[in-house]
Structure formats: C-alpha cells, structure tokens
Short mmCIF file of C-alpha atoms and ligand atoms in Angstrom, two decimals:
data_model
loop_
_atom_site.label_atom_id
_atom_site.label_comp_id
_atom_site.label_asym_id
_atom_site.label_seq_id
_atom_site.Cartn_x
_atom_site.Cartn_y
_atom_site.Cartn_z
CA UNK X 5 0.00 0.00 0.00
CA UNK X 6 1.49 3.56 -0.55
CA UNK X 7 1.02 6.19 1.51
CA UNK X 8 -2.63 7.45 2.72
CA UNK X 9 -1.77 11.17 0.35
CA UNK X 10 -1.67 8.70 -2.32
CA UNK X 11 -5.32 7.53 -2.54
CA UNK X 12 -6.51 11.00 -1.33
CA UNK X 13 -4.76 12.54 -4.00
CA UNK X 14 -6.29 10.17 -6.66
CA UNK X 15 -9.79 10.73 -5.33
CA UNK X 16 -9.87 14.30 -5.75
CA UNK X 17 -8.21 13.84 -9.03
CA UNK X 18 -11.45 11.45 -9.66
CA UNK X 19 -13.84 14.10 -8.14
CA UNK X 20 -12.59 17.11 -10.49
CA UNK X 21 -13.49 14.70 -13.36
CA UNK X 22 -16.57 13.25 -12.65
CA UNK X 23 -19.50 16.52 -12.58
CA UNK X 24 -21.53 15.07 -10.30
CA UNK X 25 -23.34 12.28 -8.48
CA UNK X 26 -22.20 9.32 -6.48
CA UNK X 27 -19.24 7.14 -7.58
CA UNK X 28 -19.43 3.51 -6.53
CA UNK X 29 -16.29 1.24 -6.61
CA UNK X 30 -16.93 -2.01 -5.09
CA UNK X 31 -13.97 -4.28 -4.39
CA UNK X 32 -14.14 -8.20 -4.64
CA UNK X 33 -15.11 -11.16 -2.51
CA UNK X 34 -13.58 -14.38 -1.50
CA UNK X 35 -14.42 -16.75 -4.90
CA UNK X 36 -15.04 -20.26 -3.95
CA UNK X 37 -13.01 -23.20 -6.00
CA UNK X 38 -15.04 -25.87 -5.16
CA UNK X 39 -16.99 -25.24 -1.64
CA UNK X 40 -17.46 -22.19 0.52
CA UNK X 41 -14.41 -22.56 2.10
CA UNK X 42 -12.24 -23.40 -0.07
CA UNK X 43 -11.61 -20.51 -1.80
CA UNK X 44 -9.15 -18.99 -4.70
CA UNK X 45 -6.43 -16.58 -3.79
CA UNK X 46 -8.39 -13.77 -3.21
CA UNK X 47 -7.59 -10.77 -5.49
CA UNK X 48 -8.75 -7.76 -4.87
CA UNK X 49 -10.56 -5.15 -7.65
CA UNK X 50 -7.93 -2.93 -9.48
CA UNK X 51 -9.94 0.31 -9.44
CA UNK X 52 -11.00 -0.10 -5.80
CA UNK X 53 -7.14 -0.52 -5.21
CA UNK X 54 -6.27 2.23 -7.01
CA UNK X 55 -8.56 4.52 -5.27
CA UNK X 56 -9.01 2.91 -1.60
CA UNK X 57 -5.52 0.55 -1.53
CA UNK X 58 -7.20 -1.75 0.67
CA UNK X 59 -6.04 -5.22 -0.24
CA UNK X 60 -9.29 -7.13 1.77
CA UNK X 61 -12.21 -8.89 0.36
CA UNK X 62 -16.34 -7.24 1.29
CA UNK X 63 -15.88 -3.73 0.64
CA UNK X 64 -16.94 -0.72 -1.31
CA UNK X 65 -15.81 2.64 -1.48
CA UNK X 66 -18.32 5.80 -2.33
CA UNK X 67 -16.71 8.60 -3.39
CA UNK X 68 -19.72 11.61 -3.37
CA UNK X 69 -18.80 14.28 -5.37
CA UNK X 70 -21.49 16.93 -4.51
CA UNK X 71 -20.86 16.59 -0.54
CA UNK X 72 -17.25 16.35 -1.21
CA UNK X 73 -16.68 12.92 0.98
CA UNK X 74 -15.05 9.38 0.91
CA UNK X 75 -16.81 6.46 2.73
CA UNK X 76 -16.44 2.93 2.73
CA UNK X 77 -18.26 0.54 3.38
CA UNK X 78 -17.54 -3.28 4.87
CA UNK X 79 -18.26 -5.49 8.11
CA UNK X 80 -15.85 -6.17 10.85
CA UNK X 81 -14.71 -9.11 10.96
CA UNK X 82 -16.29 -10.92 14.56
CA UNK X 83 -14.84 -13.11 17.14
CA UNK X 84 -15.82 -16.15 14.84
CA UNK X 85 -13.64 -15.45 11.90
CA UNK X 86 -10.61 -14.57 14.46
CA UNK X 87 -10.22 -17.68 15.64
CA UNK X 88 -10.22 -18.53 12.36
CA UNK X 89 -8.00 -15.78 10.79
CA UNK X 90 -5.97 -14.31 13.45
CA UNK X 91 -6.44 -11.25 14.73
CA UNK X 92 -7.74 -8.34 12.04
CA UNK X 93 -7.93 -4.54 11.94
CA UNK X 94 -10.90 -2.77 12.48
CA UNK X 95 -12.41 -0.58 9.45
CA UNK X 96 -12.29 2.55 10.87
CA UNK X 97 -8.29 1.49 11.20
CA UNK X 98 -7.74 -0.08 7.52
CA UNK X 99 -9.89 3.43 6.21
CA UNK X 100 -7.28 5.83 7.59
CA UNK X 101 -4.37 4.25 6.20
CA UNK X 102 -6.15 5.24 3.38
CA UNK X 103 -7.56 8.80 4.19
CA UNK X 104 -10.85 7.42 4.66
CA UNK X 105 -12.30 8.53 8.27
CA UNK X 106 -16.08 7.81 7.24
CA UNK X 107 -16.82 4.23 7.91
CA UNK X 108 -19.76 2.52 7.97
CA UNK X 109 -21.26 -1.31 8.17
CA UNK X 110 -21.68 -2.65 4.71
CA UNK X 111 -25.97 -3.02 4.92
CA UNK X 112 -25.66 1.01 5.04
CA UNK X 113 -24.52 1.23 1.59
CA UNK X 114 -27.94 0.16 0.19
CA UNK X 115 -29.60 3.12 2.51
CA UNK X 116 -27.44 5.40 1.16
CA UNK X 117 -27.52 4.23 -2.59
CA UNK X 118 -31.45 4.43 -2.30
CA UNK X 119 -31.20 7.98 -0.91
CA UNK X 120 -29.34 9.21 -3.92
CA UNK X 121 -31.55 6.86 -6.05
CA UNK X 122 -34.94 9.19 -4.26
CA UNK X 123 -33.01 12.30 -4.81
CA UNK X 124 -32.47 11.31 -8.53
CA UNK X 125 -28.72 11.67 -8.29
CA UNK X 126 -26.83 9.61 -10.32
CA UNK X 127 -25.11 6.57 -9.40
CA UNK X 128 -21.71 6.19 -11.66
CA UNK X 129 -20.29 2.52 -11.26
CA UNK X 130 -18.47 0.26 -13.22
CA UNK X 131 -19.24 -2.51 -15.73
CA UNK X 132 -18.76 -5.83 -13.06
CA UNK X 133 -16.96 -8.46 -13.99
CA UNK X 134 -17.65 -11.33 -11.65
CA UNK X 135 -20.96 -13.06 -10.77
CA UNK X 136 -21.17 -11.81 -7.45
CA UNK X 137 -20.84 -8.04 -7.77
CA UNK X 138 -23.37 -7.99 -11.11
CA UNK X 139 -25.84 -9.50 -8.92
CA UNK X 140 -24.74 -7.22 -5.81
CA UNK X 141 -25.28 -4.53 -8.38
CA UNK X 142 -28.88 -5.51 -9.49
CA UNK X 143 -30.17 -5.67 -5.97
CA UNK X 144 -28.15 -2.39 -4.64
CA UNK X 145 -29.76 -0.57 -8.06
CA UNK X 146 -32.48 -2.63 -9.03
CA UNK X 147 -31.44 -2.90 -12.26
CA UNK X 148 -31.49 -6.34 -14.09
CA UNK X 149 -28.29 -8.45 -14.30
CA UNK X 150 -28.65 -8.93 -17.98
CA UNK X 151 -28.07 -4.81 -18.86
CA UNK X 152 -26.43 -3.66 -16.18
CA UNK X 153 -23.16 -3.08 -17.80
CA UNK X 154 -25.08 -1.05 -20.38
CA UNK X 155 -25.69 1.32 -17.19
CA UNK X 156 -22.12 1.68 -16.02
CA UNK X 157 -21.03 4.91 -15.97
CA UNK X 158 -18.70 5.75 -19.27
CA UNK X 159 -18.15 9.10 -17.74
CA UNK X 160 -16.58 7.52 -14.46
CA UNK X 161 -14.84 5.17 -17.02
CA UNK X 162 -13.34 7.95 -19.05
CA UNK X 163 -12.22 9.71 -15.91
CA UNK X 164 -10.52 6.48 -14.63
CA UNK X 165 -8.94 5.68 -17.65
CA UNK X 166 -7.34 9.21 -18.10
CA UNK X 167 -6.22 8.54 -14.70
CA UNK X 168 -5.04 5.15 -14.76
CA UNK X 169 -3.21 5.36 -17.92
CA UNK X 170 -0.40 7.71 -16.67
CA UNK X 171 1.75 5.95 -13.89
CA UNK X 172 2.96 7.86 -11.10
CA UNK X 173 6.63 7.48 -10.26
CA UNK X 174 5.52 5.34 -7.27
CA UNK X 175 3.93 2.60 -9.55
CA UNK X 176 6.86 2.91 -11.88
CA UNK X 177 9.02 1.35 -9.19
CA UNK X 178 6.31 -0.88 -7.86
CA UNK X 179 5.76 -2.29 -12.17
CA UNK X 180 9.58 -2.26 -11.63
CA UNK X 181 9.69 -4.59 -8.55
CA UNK X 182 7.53 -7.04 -10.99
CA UNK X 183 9.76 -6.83 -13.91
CA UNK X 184 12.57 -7.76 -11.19
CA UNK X 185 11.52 -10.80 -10.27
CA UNK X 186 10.01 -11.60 -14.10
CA UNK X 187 13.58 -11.62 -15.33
CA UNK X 188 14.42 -13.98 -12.60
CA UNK X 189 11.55 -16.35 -14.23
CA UNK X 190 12.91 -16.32 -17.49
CA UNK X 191 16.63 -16.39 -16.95
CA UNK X 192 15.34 -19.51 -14.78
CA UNK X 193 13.52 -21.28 -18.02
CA UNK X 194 16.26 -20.52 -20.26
CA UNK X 195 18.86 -22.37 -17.94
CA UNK X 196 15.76 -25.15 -17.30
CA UNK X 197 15.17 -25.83 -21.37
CA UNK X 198 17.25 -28.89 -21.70
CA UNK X 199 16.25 -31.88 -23.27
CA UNK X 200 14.34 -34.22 -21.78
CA UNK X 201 12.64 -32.00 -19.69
CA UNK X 202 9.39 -30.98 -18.57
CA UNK X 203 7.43 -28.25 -20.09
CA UNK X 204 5.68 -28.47 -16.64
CA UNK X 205 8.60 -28.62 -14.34
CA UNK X 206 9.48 -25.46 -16.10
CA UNK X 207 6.14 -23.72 -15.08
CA UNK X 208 6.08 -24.85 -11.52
CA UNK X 209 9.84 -23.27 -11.47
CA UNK X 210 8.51 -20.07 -12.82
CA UNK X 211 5.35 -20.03 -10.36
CA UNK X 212 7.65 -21.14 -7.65
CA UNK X 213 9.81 -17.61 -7.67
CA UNK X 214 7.14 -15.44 -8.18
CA UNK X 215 5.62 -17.45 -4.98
CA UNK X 216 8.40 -17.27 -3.23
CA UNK X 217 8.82 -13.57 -3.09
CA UNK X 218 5.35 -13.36 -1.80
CA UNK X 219 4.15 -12.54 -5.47
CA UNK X 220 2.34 -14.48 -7.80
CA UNK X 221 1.97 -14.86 -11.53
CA UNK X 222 0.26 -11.99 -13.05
CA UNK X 223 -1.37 -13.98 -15.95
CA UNK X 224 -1.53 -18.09 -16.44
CA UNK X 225 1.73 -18.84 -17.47
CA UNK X 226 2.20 -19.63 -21.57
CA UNK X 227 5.41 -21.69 -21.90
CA UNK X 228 5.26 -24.10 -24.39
CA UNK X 229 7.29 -25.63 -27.51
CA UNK X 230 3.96 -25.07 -29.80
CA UNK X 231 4.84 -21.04 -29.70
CA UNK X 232 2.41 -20.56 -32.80
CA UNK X 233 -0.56 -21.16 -30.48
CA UNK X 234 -0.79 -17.72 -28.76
CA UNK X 235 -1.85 -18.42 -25.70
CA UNK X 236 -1.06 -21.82 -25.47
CA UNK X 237 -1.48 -23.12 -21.64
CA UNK X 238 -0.96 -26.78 -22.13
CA UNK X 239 2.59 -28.03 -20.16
CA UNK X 240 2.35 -31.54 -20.55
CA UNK X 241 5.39 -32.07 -23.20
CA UNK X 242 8.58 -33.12 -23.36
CA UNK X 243 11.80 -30.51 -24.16
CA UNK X 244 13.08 -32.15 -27.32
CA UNK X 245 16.53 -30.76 -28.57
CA UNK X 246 16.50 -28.32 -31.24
CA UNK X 247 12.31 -26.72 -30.83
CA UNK X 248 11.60 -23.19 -30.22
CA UNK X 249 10.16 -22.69 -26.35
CA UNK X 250 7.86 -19.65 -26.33
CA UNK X 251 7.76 -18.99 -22.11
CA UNK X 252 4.91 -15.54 -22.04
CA UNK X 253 5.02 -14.99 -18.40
CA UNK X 254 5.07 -12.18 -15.88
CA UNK X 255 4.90 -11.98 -11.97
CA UNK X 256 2.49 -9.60 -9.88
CA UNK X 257 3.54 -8.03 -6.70
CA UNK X 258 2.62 -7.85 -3.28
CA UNK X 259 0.84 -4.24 -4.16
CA UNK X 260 -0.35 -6.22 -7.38
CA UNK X 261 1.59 -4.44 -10.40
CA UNK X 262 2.56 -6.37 -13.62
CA UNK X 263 4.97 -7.41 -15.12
CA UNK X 264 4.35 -9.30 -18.65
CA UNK X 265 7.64 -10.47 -20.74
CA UNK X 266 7.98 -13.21 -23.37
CA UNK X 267 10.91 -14.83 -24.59
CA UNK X 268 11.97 -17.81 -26.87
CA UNK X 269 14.39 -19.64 -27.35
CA UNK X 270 15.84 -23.20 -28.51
CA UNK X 271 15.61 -26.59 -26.40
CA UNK X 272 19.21 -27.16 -25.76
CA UNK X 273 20.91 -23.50 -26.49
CA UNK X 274 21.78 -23.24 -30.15
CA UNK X 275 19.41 -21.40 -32.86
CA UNK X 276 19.82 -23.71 -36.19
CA UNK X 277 20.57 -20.70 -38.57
CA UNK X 278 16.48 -21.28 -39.80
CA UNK X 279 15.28 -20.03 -36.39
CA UNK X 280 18.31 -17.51 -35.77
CA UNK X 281 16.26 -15.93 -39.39
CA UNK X 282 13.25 -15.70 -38.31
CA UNK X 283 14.44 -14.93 -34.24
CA UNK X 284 16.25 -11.51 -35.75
CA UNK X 285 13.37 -10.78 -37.88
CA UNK X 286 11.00 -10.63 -34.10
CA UNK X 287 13.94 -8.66 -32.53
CA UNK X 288 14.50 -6.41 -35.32
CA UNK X 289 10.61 -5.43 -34.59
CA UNK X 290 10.62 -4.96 -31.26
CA UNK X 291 14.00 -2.97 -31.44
CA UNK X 292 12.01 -0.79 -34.06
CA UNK X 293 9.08 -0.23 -31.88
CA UNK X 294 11.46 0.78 -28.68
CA UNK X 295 13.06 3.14 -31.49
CA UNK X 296 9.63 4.53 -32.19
CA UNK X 297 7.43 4.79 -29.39
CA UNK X 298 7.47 8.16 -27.51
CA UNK X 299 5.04 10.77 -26.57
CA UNK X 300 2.64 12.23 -29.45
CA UNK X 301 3.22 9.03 -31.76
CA UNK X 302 0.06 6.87 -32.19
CA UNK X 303 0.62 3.10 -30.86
CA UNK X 304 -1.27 2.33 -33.76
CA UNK X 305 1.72 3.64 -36.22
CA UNK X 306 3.84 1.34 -34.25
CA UNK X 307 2.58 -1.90 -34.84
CA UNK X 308 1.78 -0.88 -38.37
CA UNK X 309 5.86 -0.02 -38.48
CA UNK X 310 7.14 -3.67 -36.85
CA UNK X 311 4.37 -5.14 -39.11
CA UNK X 312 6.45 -3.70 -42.07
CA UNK X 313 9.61 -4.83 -40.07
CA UNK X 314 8.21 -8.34 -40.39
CA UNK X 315 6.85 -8.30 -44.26
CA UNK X 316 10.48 -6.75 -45.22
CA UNK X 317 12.29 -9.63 -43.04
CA UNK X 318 9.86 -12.41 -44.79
CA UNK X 319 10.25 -11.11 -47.90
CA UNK X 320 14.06 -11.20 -47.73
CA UNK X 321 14.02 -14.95 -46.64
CA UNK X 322 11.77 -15.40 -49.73
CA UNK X 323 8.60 -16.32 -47.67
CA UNK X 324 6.72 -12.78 -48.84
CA UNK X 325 6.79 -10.74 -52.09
CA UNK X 326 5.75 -7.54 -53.51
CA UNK X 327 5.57 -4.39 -52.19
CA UNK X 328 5.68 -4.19 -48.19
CA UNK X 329 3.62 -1.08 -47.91
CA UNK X 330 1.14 -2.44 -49.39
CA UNK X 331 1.42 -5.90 -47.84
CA UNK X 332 0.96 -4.10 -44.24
CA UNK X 333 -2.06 -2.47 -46.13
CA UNK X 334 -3.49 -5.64 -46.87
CA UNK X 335 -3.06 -7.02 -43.82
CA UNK X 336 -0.65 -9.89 -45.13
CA UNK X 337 1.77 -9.58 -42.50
CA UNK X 338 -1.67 -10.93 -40.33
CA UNK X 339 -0.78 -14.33 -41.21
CA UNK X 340 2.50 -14.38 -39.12
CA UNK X 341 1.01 -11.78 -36.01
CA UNK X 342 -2.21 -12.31 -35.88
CA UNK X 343 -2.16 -9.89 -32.80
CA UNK X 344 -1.72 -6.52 -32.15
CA UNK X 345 1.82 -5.09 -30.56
CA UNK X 346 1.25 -4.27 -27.27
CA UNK X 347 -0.98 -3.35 -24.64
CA UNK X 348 -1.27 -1.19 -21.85
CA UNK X 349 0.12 -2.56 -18.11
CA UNK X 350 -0.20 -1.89 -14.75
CA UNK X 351 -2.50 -2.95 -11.81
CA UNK X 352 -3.56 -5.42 -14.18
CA UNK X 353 -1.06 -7.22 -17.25
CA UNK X 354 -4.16 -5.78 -19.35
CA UNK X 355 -4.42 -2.69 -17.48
CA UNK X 356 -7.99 -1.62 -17.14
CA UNK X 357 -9.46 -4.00 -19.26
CA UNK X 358 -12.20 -4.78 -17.43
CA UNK X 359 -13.68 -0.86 -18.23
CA UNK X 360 -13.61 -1.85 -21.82
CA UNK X 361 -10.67 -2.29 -24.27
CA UNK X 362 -11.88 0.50 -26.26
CA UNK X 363 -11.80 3.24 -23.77
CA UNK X 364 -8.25 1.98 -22.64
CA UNK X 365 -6.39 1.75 -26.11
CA UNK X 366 -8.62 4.03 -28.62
CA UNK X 367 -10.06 7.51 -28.42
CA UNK X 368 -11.97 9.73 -30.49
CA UNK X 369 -8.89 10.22 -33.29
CA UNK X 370 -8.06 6.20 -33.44
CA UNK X 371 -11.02 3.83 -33.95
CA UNK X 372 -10.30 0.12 -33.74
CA UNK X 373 -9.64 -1.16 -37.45
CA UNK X 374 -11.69 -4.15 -38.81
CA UNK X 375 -8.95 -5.89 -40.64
CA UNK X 376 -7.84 -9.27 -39.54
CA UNK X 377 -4.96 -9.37 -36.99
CA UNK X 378 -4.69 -5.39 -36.61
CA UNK X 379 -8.40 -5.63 -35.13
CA UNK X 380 -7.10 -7.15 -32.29
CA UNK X 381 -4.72 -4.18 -31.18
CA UNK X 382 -5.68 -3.66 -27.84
CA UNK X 383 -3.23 -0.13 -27.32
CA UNK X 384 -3.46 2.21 -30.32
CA UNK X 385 -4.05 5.37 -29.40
CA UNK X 386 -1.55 8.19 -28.80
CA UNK X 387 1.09 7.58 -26.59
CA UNK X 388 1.80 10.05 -23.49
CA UNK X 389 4.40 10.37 -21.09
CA UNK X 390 4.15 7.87 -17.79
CA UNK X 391 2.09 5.31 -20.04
CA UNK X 392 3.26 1.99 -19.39
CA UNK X 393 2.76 -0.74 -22.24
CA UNK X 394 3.94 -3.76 -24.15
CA UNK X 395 5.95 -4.24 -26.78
CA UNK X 396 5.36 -8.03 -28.00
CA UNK X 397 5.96 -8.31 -31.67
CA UNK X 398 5.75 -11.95 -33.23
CA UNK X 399 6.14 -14.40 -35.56
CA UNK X 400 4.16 -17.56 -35.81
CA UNK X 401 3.60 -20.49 -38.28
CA UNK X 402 0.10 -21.76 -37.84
CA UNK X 403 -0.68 -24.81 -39.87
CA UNK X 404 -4.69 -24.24 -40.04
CA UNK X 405 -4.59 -20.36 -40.66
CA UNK X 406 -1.95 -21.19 -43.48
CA UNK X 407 -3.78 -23.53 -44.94
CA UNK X 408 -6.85 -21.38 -44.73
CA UNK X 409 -5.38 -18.53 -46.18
CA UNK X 410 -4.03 -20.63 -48.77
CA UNK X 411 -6.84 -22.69 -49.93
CA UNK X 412 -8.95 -19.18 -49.91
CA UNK X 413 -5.90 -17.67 -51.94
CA UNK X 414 -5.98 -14.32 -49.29
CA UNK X 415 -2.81 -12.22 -49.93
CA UNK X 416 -1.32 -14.43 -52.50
CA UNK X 417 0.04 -11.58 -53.86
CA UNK X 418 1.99 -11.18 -50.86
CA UNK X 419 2.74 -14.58 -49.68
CA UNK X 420 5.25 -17.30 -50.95
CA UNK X 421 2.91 -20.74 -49.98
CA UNK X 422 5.39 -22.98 -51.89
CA UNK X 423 8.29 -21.00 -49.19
CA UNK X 424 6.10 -21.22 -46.31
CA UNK X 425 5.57 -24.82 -46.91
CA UNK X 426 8.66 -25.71 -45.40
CA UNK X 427 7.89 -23.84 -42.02
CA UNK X 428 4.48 -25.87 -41.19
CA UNK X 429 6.53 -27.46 -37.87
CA UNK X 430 8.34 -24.21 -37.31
CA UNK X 431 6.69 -23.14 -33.95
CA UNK X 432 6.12 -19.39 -32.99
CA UNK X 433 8.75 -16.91 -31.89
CA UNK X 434 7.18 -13.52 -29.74
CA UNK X 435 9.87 -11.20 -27.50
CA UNK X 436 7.63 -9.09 -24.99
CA UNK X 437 9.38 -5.89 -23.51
CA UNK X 438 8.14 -3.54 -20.95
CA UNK X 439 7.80 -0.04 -21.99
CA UNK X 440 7.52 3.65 -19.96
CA UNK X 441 7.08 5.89 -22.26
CA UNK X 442 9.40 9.31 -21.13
CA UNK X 443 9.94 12.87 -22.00
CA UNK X 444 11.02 11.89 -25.73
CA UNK X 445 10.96 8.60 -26.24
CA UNK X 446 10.87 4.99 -23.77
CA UNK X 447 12.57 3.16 -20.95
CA UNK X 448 12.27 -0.41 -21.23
CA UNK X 449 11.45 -1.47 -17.66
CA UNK X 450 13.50 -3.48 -15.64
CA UNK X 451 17.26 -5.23 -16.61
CA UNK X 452 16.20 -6.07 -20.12
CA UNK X 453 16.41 -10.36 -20.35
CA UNK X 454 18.82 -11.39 -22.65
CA UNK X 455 17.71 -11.15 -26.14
CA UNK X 456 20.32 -11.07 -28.70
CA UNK X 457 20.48 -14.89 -29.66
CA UNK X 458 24.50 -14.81 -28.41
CA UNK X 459 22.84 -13.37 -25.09
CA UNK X 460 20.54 -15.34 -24.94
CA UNK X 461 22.84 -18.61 -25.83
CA UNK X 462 25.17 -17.37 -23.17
CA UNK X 463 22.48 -17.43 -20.82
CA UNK X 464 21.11 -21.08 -21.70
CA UNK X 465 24.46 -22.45 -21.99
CA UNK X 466 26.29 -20.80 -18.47
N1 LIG Q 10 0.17 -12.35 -21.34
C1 LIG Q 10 -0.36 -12.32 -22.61
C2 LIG Q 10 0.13 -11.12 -23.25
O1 LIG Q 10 1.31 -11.02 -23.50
O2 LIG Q 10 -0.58 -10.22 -23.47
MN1 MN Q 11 2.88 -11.66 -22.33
MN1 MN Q 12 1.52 -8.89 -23.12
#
C-alpha cells in the first residue's frame, strides 16, 4: 500500500473529473473453487485498489462528489472469523491508512444508494466483472443483471482511464519490482530448457519464484514448444533438442503491479541458422518499436511499423513478395502476427481492461480497425508520457490459418505458400518488452532479459 496522500490525492483527481453524483467502486469477494471454504487466492478489484488501496475482500468505497466525501463501506470481521483468521484490523483502522475517516457497516450502503436513487442523483459505477458483484449490483440498483453493464457509468470510465493510464513514479518502481523478479523467471527457463525435460517442471519453477517472493503470476503462465498457439497453456510435453520454447510470463507483486515479458528460445541452447532468421526478424521489430514509441506518436503507427519490419524480413528470406507497404495495407503480415503489438500494463497485465478495451487503447482520433490481426490491437491510441505498455511483436507459423489462407488464396500476392511450406513445424517466436514511455521517447522497464540470440545462448548455456 502507498502512503494514505496517495489515494486521497487520486480521489480528488477522480472528483474534479466526474461533474456530479455518487461514484461507486466495489472491491471483490472471497471466490469459492469448489466449496465455501475453499476458496481462490483472493484478489482484490484494481480500481477499488487504485482509489481505496485496501487489499481485503467485502468492501466498497463511495466517493460523493457533490458533498465532497469518501466512505467505505464493509463489516468487521467478529470473534468467529478470528479464531479462524488471526487477529484483524478494524475498518475505521484499515480506512485511515487510506484517508478514509467515514466508515460505515456494509448493509448502510444500500440506505445510502437508495437515498441518492430518491433524490435522482446519479449513481456512476463500473461494468462488473464477476458473478457476485453484477448481482450485488442488481439488488443495490435494481437494475437487471442482464443490462447492467449497459448502465455503467462511461463518464466515471473515461475519468478512470485518463487517470489510470499515466503511472505515477511510485507505480513505476512498484511495475519495476515485478519486472525484477520476471527476469528472474525467465533467466530460470532458459537455464531449465534442456532436453528431456518438462514443459511443466518449467512452469512450476517459474510459479515457484514469483511465490516465493510473496508474489504471484500476473497472468496463467504460456510456456510451451507449440509457440504458434498464442496463448497456449498446455505443459504436458517433453523438451526435445533443437524446438523453439515460447515462455509468455510475468509476476504480480505484493501491491499487485505487472509485469508481462515473453521470450523464446531453442531446447538445448543453439538457434539452427532457420530459427536464428526468423528470431532476428522478431527482434529487429521490437527494437524498431522501442526506437519509435514516444510521446505524441500513435501506438497504432507502431505496430503498423514492426508489421512492415516483419513483411520486409519475410520477404528477404523469400517467404513474402511484392511491395511491403502495401502488404501491411493488406493485412498480409496478419498471417505471421495475428495480434496486435502491445498493450497497456499496470494494476492489471491488461491494465484496465475490465472498463472496456476501447476506452483503454482508442479515443476519439483512433477507432479500432476491422482488418484481420490489426483488429485485435488492444493499445493504439496516442502515446503520453508515464504510459506503461507492451511491446510483443511476433512471428508464428500456424498450420490451419496457413492452410486457410491458402486454400482461400488471401494475400497471395503477398505470400510465398510454396516458401512457407517448409515452415508448417516451425513453432512461434514472440519477444515481450516492458515499456515507460518518457519525456522523448521509452525506458524499457526493468534489466532487459537477454535477447540477442549470443545473449541469450550465453544465458542457456552458463
Ligand atoms: N500475457 C499475454 C500477453 O502477453 O498479453
Ligand atoms: Mn505476455
Ligand atoms: Mn503482453
């Protein structure tokens, strides 16, 4: 948690933006696995930590922006759950850590929604993403579970977003603290990929640091040898000597900032010169984009410039033809990243995504495109100082969208299918960097993983 001037600060911030009306941030509750009791590592809302820090299941903050005042709302814990639990601090306690001093029992917060709801104020909250808060919603608002996302507030979303987006320098170092222990993951897996190995061994290694520092993983782990399937969570292979191991994984800390790197690399430490190809290809990207990303400059133009990276690196190796302008254009580089380059990061590896992905990475001068591959940029709108985001270019071989693309003939003007033949077993290669974007251009966060394939053959073979 940082200190109480922290959340204050961001709540007035919140209050200048939002006209008027009641805010309502509810946090989470403990999620059962399989019974009551035994429950999922609870993890707490990102907004409600953003705004009220408090890292404990049952409670809501309302932020009234009329009467100028913070409450929250949330039960004490009784003499049944210490025994239990251990001993726990009292609301009134955990809300002045925060600035908070008005406290209240959590059954108030439908007697003071309904007040505002008779006074014909308006309630701004936020579109729910878990069971139990939709249907806490419909019975705090009385509005039916089915369209109550359609009622969340965009103006509160807007006004979080704006927020959200730029990192102060104390979440820098806590996003920094993440990437810290994320290179320890990976240098970890590159040592680990020998053959005759686990894929799973591997995983539980990576899991096992973040654990032990009291962290976890900030997204299910993706570390496989079948790197073309993009978020491939299936561990249950052998390392054979010689395949490409795609390991997309990140760790979240204690105050729950991301980290999110990939990196890939060959079973057994030497790149054939096939892989070293396409490997410098990936890098050449993602060097491009670090080159290019800075205040003022459109994340958009970005991927559209490592797209062009990757047609002109295909094309040399014979795999595309024909002009790569237009092949971007076309969307024929789509065949070999069908994703988009990056996405924004903080208190969650896809920061804010739960307000909508729209709101986060587009605005009202970058709409989302509807062409294949670029439609699924999730970051494309203008970059600003203290934005925090990805940079995870990519190049994949994936037998069925080949084949589909082929037997359709799309892009044939711009693809090589006799070529690309010979890279149906190929695998995937995708190198994820950190980015803060600075004054004039970007930091990448954290001591950069090895990535040059001499670094990172050094690495796997030391
Ligand atoms: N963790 C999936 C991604 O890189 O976005
Ligand atoms: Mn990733
Ligand atoms: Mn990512």
């Amino acid at each position: 948690m940082f200190d109480k001037q922290i959340y204050v600060d961001r709540r007035l911030k919140l209050r200048k933006k939002v006209k008027s009306g009641i805010v309502l941030i509810l946090g989470n509750t403990e999620s059962p696995i399989n019974y009551q009791g035994n429950t999922y590592n609870f993890r707490q809302d990102s907004n409600f930590l953003y705004f009220f820090g408090l890292d404990t299941p049952g409670l809501a903050g309302v932020i009234d922006i009329e009467e100028g005042t913070d409450c929250l709302y949330g039960d004490d814990f009784d003499i049944d759950d210490i025994i239990w639990m251990g001993p726990q601090p009292k609301l009134k306690d955990m809300g002045e850590k925060v600035g908070v001093l008005s406290t209240h029992p959590f059954r108030e917060l439908s007697t003071t929604l309904n007040r505002a709801i008779r006074q014909g104020r308006k309630i701004h909250f936020l579109p729910p993403y878990r069971a139990d808060n939709t249907l806490l919603l419909e019975k705090l608002l009385g509005i039916n579970q089915t369209i109550i996302k359609t009622y969340s507030s965009i103006e509160l979303i807007k006004a979080i977003v704006s927020l959200r987006s730029v990192k102060e320098p104390c979440e820098v170092e806590e996003i920094e603290k993440a990437c810290s222990v994320g290179y320890k993951m990976h240098v970890t897996a590159m040592k680990m990929a020998k053959p005759g190995a686990l894929e799973r061994e591997i995983a539980g290694e990576l899991e096992g640091i973040a654990h032990s520092f009291g962290y976890m993983t900030s997204f299910p782990t993706i570390l496989s040898q079948h790197g073309e399937t993009l978020h491939n969570h299936d561990h249950s292979l052998t390392l054979e000597e010689g395949r490409l191991l795609l390991v997309d994984a990140g760790a979240e800390g204690i105050s729950h900032y991301a980290s999110d790197f990939t990196r890939t690399f060959p079973v057994g430490g030497h790149f054939s010169q096939k892989q070293k190809d396409i490997y410098s290809i990936v890098l050449a990207a993602n060097n491009k984009t670090a080159e290019l990303a800075k205040p003022g400059v459109p994340y958009f133009n970005v991927h559209k410039a490592a797209a062009r990276v990757i047609v002109e690196g295909l094309s040399a190796l014979g795999i595309m033809k024909g002009n790569s302008d237009e092949a971007v254009e076309n969307g024929a580089h789509a065949l070999f990243m069908p994703h988009g380059l990056g996405h924004m990061m903080g208190l969650d590896v896809h920061d804010m995504e739960d307000l909508g992905e729209d709101f986060v990475g587009y605005d009202d001068e970058i709409s989302r495109s509807e062409q294949f591959g670029t439609s699924s940029l999730r970051m494309a709108r203008k970059l600003q100082k203290g934005f925090v985001l990805t940079n995870e270019p990519g190049i994949y071989f994936i037998p069925a969208l080949i084949e589909k693309w082929k037997s359709e003939k799309i892009n044939q003007a711009f693809i090589n299918y006799d070529v690309l033949s010979s890279y149906l077993t190929f695998g995937g290669i995708r190198l994820e960097d950190d980015l803060l974007i600075t004054d004039n251009g970007c930091r990448i966060l954290g001591h950069r993983i090895p990535i040059t394939p001499e670094e990172v053959e050094k690495t796997m073979n030391s």
